mmCIF file of C-alpha atoms and ligand atoms in Angstrom:
data_model
loop_
_atom_site.group_PDB
_atom_site.id
_atom_site.type_symbol
_atom_site.label_atom_id
_atom_site.label_comp_id
_atom_site.label_asym_id
_atom_site.label_seq_id
_atom_site.Cartn_x
_atom_site.Cartn_y
_atom_site.Cartn_z
ATOM 1 C CA MET A 1 81.086 109.958 100.824
ATOM 2 C CA GLY A 2 81.035 109.664 104.633
ATOM 3 C CA GLU A 3 83.906 109.495 107.066
ATOM 4 C CA VAL A 4 86.759 107.197 106.023
ATOM 5 C CA LYS A 5 89.571 106.127 108.331
ATOM 6 C CA LEU A 6 92.374 103.680 107.719
ATOM 7 C CA HIS A 7 94.373 101.866 110.407
ATOM 8 C CA GLY A 8 97.709 100.788 108.931
ATOM 9 C CA THR A 9 101.457 100.651 109.367
ATOM 10 C CA TRP A 10 103.939 102.517 107.175
ATOM 11 C CA ASN A 11 105.809 99.420 105.987
ATOM 12 C CA SER A 12 102.919 97.033 105.344
ATOM 13 C CA PRO A 13 102.212 96.208 101.687
ATOM 14 C CA TYR A 14 98.688 95.261 102.816
ATOM 15 C CA SER A 15 98.112 98.830 104.071
ATOM 16 C CA TRP A 16 99.541 100.296 100.890
ATOM 17 C CA ARG A 17 97.168 98.258 98.728
ATOM 18 C CA VAL A 18 94.336 100.100 100.416
ATOM 19 C CA ILE A 19 96.055 103.503 100.311
ATOM 20 C CA TRP A 20 96.657 103.119 96.555
ATOM 21 C CA ALA A 21 92.997 102.211 95.970
ATOM 22 C CA LEU A 22 91.755 105.211 97.989
ATOM 23 C CA LYS A 23 94.159 107.570 96.215
ATOM 24 C CA LEU A 24 93.306 106.232 92.735
ATOM 25 C CA LYS A 25 89.602 106.705 93.514
ATOM 26 C CA GLY A 26 90.211 110.170 94.982
ATOM 27 C CA ILE A 27 88.676 109.299 98.376
ATOM 28 C CA PRO A 28 89.834 111.537 101.243
ATOM 29 C CA TYR A 29 90.589 109.609 104.436
ATOM 30 C CA GLU A 30 92.211 109.906 107.819
ATOM 31 C CA TYR A 31 95.228 107.656 108.309
ATOM 32 C CA ILE A 32 95.942 106.146 111.726
ATOM 33 C CA GLU A 33 99.435 104.677 112.082
ATOM 34 C CA GLU A 34 99.383 101.620 114.357
ATOM 35 C CA ASP A 35 102.222 100.395 116.539
ATOM 36 C CA LEU A 36 101.857 96.627 116.119
ATOM 37 C CA SER A 37 103.720 95.997 119.375
ATOM 38 C CA ASN A 38 101.116 98.088 121.165
ATOM 39 C CA LYS A 39 97.908 97.927 119.117
ATOM 40 C CA SER A 40 95.352 100.666 119.724
ATOM 41 C CA PRO A 41 92.100 99.779 121.511
ATOM 42 C CA MET A 42 90.296 100.978 118.365
ATOM 43 C CA LEU A 43 92.159 98.454 116.186
ATOM 44 C CA LEU A 44 91.411 95.623 118.618
ATOM 45 C CA GLN A 45 87.780 96.657 118.731
ATOM 46 C CA HIS A 46 87.512 96.896 114.946
ATOM 47 C CA ASN A 47 89.368 93.660 114.145
ATOM 48 C CA PRO A 48 88.807 91.413 117.173
ATOM 49 C CA VAL A 49 89.280 88.231 115.114
ATOM 50 C CA HIS A 50 92.708 88.734 113.534
ATOM 51 C CA LYS A 51 93.839 91.916 115.363
ATOM 52 C CA LYS A 52 95.690 92.931 112.197
ATOM 53 C CA ILE A 53 95.976 95.983 110.024
ATOM 54 C CA PRO A 54 94.737 97.193 107.606
ATOM 55 C CA VAL A 55 91.263 98.062 108.807
ATOM 56 C CA LEU A 56 89.127 100.538 106.868
ATOM 57 C CA VAL A 57 86.445 102.270 108.913
ATOM 58 C CA HIS A 58 83.640 103.765 106.817
ATOM 59 C CA ASP A 59 81.108 105.812 108.767
ATOM 60 C CA GLY A 60 82.086 103.905 111.914
ATOM 61 C CA LYS A 61 81.783 100.456 110.271
ATOM 62 C CA PRO A 62 85.015 98.415 110.151
ATOM 63 C CA ILE A 63 86.078 96.357 107.139
ATOM 64 C CA CYS A 64 89.039 93.982 107.639
ATOM 65 C CA GLU A 65 91.387 92.088 105.300
ATOM 66 C CA SER A 66 93.032 94.062 102.510
ATOM 67 C CA MET A 67 91.397 92.100 99.651
ATOM 68 C CA VAL A 68 87.951 92.488 101.165
ATOM 69 C CA ILE A 69 88.656 96.190 101.643
ATOM 70 C CA LEU A 70 89.729 96.573 97.995
ATOM 71 C CA GLU A 71 86.465 95.059 96.760
ATOM 72 C CA TYR A 72 84.483 97.186 99.236
ATOM 73 C CA ILE A 73 86.168 100.337 97.921
ATOM 74 C CA GLU A 74 85.459 99.280 94.327
ATOM 75 C CA GLU A 75 81.766 98.677 95.049
ATOM 76 C CA THR A 76 81.266 101.744 97.231
ATOM 77 C CA TRP A 77 83.026 104.305 95.024
ATOM 78 C CA PRO A 78 82.506 103.279 91.383
ATOM 79 C CA GLN A 79 84.602 106.116 89.868
ATOM 80 C CA ASN A 80 87.787 105.020 88.104
ATOM 81 C CA PRO A 81 86.694 101.338 87.975
ATOM 82 C CA MET A 82 89.385 98.812 88.902
ATOM 83 C CA LEU A 83 87.558 95.535 88.191
ATOM 84 C CA PRO A 84 86.153 94.520 84.788
ATOM 85 C CA THR A 85 82.368 94.523 84.395
ATOM 86 C CA ASP A 86 82.247 91.502 82.073
ATOM 87 C CA PRO A 87 81.504 88.486 84.331
ATOM 88 C CA TYR A 88 84.184 86.281 82.770
ATOM 89 C CA GLU A 89 86.886 88.961 82.947
ATOM 90 C CA LYS A 90 85.847 89.728 86.501
ATOM 91 C CA ALA A 91 86.169 86.047 87.413
ATOM 92 C CA VAL A 92 89.684 85.987 85.930
ATOM 93 C CA ALA A 93 90.616 89.103 87.938
ATOM 94 C CA ARG A 94 89.215 87.462 91.092
ATOM 95 C CA PHE A 95 91.306 84.351 90.381
ATOM 96 C CA TRP A 96 94.468 86.496 90.446
ATOM 97 C CA LEU A 97 93.279 88.407 93.514
ATOM 98 C CA ARG A 98 92.968 85.099 95.313
ATOM 99 C CA PHE A 99 96.334 83.985 93.962
ATOM 100 C CA ALA A 100 97.936 87.161 95.347
ATOM 101 C CA ASP A 101 96.196 86.696 98.695
ATOM 102 C CA ASP A 102 97.427 83.084 98.964
ATOM 103 C CA LYS A 103 100.940 83.465 97.602
ATOM 104 C CA ILE A 104 102.290 86.920 98.462
ATOM 105 C CA PRO A 105 103.044 86.001 102.119
ATOM 106 C CA MET A 106 105.414 83.304 100.816
ATOM 107 C CA LEU A 107 107.750 86.027 99.507
ATOM 108 C CA TRP A 108 108.581 87.225 103.035
ATOM 109 C CA ARG A 109 110.179 83.834 103.815
ATOM 110 C CA ILE A 110 113.159 84.853 101.680
ATOM 111 C CA ALA A 111 113.817 87.839 103.922
ATOM 112 C CA ARG A 112 113.516 85.787 107.108
ATOM 113 C CA THR A 113 115.545 82.678 106.283
ATOM 114 C CA ASN A 114 119.092 81.562 105.516
ATOM 115 C CA GLY A 115 120.788 78.409 104.242
ATOM 116 C CA GLU A 116 118.619 75.512 103.083
ATOM 117 C CA GLU A 117 115.405 77.217 104.153
ATOM 118 C CA GLU A 118 116.294 80.274 102.118
ATOM 119 C CA LYS A 119 117.105 78.118 99.082
ATOM 120 C CA GLN A 120 113.669 76.518 99.296
ATOM 121 C CA ALA A 121 112.016 79.926 99.772
ATOM 122 C CA ILE A 122 113.791 81.246 96.651
ATOM 123 C CA LYS A 123 112.697 78.214 94.651
ATOM 124 C CA ASP A 124 109.078 78.635 95.767
ATOM 125 C CA ALA A 125 109.122 82.367 95.018
ATOM 126 C CA SER A 126 110.581 81.690 91.558
ATOM 127 C CA GLU A 127 107.785 79.239 90.794
ATOM 128 C CA MET A 128 105.217 81.775 91.881
ATOM 129 C CA LEU A 129 106.730 84.586 89.797
ATOM 130 C CA LYS A 130 106.858 82.227 86.814
ATOM 131 C CA MET A 131 103.114 81.556 87.134
ATOM 132 C CA ILE A 132 102.399 85.289 87.100
ATOM 133 C CA GLU A 133 104.829 85.862 84.220
ATOM 134 C CA GLU A 134 103.426 83.088 82.045
ATOM 135 C CA HIS A 135 99.733 83.149 82.868
ATOM 136 C CA GLY A 136 98.946 86.440 84.613
ATOM 137 C CA ILE A 137 100.123 89.391 82.552
ATOM 138 C CA SER A 138 99.054 89.845 78.962
ATOM 139 C CA GLU A 139 98.887 93.639 78.715
ATOM 140 C CA LYS A 140 100.696 96.609 80.244
ATOM 141 C CA PHE A 141 98.877 96.064 83.551
ATOM 142 C CA PHE A 142 96.844 93.178 84.923
ATOM 143 C CA GLY A 143 93.920 95.571 84.571
ATOM 144 C CA GLY A 144 94.662 96.151 80.844
ATOM 145 C CA GLN A 145 96.018 99.582 79.908
ATOM 146 C CA LYS A 146 95.334 101.005 83.366
ATOM 147 C CA ILE A 147 95.953 99.893 86.915
ATOM 148 C CA GLY A 148 93.296 97.590 88.401
ATOM 149 C CA LEU A 149 92.773 95.741 91.687
ATOM 150 C CA VAL A 150 95.038 92.857 90.639
ATOM 151 C CA ASP A 151 97.908 95.311 90.115
ATOM 152 C CA LEU A 152 97.331 96.710 93.604
ATOM 153 C CA ALA A 153 97.145 93.210 95.085
ATOM 154 C CA LEU A 154 100.488 92.325 93.480
ATOM 155 C CA GLY A 155 102.071 95.696 94.289
ATOM 156 C CA ALA A 156 104.090 93.992 97.030
ATOM 157 C CA VAL A 157 106.076 92.245 94.304
ATOM 158 C CA ALA A 158 106.937 95.552 92.619
ATOM 159 C CA HIS A 159 108.231 97.354 95.700
ATOM 160 C CA TRP A 160 108.803 95.038 98.721
ATOM 161 C CA PHE A 161 110.001 91.983 96.836
ATOM 162 C CA VAL A 162 112.264 94.093 94.591
ATOM 163 C CA ALA A 163 113.816 95.557 97.769
ATOM 164 C CA ILE A 164 114.423 92.088 99.289
ATOM 165 C CA ASP A 165 115.754 90.836 95.934
ATOM 166 C CA SER A 166 118.258 93.653 95.792
ATOM 167 C CA LYS A 167 119.237 93.514 99.481
ATOM 168 C CA LYS A 168 119.956 89.797 99.258
ATOM 169 C CA GLY A 169 121.693 90.226 95.856
ATOM 170 C CA LEU A 170 119.457 87.563 94.311
ATOM 171 C CA LYS A 171 118.750 89.371 91.018
ATOM 172 C CA MET A 172 115.595 87.316 90.539
ATOM 173 C CA LEU A 173 113.303 89.964 89.136
ATOM 174 C CA GLU A 174 115.500 90.978 86.226
ATOM 175 C CA ALA A 175 114.413 91.437 82.616
ATOM 176 C CA HIS A 176 116.110 88.272 81.369
ATOM 177 C CA ASN A 177 114.325 86.109 83.999
ATOM 178 C CA PHE A 178 110.859 87.653 83.987
ATOM 179 C CA PRO A 179 110.578 90.190 81.121
ATOM 180 C CA ARG A 180 106.853 90.909 81.534
ATOM 181 C CA LEU A 181 106.935 91.182 85.316
ATOM 182 C CA HIS A 182 110.047 93.317 85.121
ATOM 183 C CA SER A 183 108.441 95.808 82.778
ATOM 184 C CA TRP A 184 105.162 95.719 84.767
ATOM 185 C CA THR A 185 107.143 96.602 87.915
ATOM 186 C CA LYS A 186 108.579 99.643 86.147
ATOM 187 C CA ASP A 187 105.226 100.765 84.704
ATOM 188 C CA PHE A 188 103.445 100.233 88.030
ATOM 189 C CA LYS A 189 105.931 102.327 89.972
ATOM 190 C CA GLU A 190 105.930 105.041 87.313
ATOM 191 C CA ASP A 191 102.182 105.616 87.591
ATOM 192 C CA PRO A 192 101.952 109.135 89.107
ATOM 193 C CA VAL A 193 99.647 108.055 91.985
ATOM 194 C CA ILE A 194 101.703 104.986 92.877
ATOM 195 C CA LYS A 195 104.992 106.861 92.498
ATOM 196 C CA GLU A 196 103.915 109.434 95.087
ATOM 197 C CA ASN A 197 102.773 106.693 97.439
ATOM 198 C CA LEU A 198 105.651 104.275 97.863
ATOM 199 C CA PRO A 199 107.208 104.016 101.311
ATOM 200 C CA ASP A 200 110.958 104.399 101.701
ATOM 201 C CA LEU A 201 111.950 100.877 102.745
ATOM 202 C CA THR A 202 115.559 101.781 103.628
ATOM 203 C CA PRO A 203 115.030 101.308 107.399
ATOM 204 C CA LEU A 204 113.777 97.777 106.760
ATOM 205 C CA LEU A 205 116.789 96.867 104.670
ATOM 206 C CA LYS A 206 119.489 97.668 107.224
HETATM 207 N N1 GSH B 301 95.589 88.852 105.193
HETATM 208 C C1 GSH B 301 95.774 90.138 105.828
HETATM 209 C C2 GSH B 301 97.224 90.280 106.263
HETATM 210 C C3 GSH B 301 97.447 91.536 107.066
HETATM 211 C C4 GSH B 301 98.722 91.431 107.895
HETATM 212 O O1 GSH B 301 99.451 90.423 107.853
HETATM 213 N N2 GSH B 301 98.976 92.484 108.687
HETATM 214 C C5 GSH B 301 100.128 92.471 109.564
HETATM 215 C C6 GSH B 301 101.062 93.649 109.257
HETATM 216 S S1 GSH B 301 101.796 93.481 107.673
HETATM 217 C C7 GSH B 301 99.651 92.666 111.009
HETATM 218 O O2 GSH B 301 98.749 93.411 111.287
HETATM 219 N N3 GSH B 301 100.304 91.964 111.934
HETATM 220 C C8 GSH B 301 100.021 92.082 113.342
HETATM 221 C C9 GSH B 301 99.921 90.765 114.017
HETATM 222 O O3 GSH B 301 100.015 89.715 113.341
HETATM 223 O O4 GSH B 301 99.740 90.769 115.221
HETATM 224 C C10 GSH B 301 95.356 91.247 104.866
HETATM 225 O O5 GSH B 301 95.465 91.036 103.653
HETATM 226 O O6 GSH B 301 94.882 92.286 105.324
#
């Protein structure tokens, strides 16, 4: 299995994507909490290009970018597969992985803006959620009857976006707006591994 270390921060959905994947695969690892206002020399050495977390270090070799890390984990530890093997189904999963990579950052604009900018951010987020609702989910999870990489990639919607939604009183992710996404959010957070590994976001919401 080799030595596995993860540089992350407690409130980053990108870190938690990786933590969920490691936990679901049963891979033991050492977690290194980074202070992003004072990044460790190890983080800067491992991710000299973006200087961001998460970074997975496997036997001394760094892997950066959460989506790249997820695919690395899937290929390195094949137990409890989280990507389909059928080439077409895998391509569809990769489409949604890319969608999550491109679009998730847009959700944070709602938390950071007010007035007209916030209105636009809400409109954009709604459009994005609608795409997932109408074209992304057809079963209990994106991965079928069990959690797959696409579910992990979109996990930020289930926990971080729900928290912003509720703090701002927007009520966007409710059953009457997005029935499939709403029930996916519940199922995702009720999975025993995910449930035990959800950060308490209260400090962020003050
Ligand atoms: N595309 C990256 C995004 C990672 C990211 O944005 N990390 C943030 C924390 S949530 C970070 O390290 N920020 C530090 C900085 O920008 O200096 C990924 O998926 O891994």
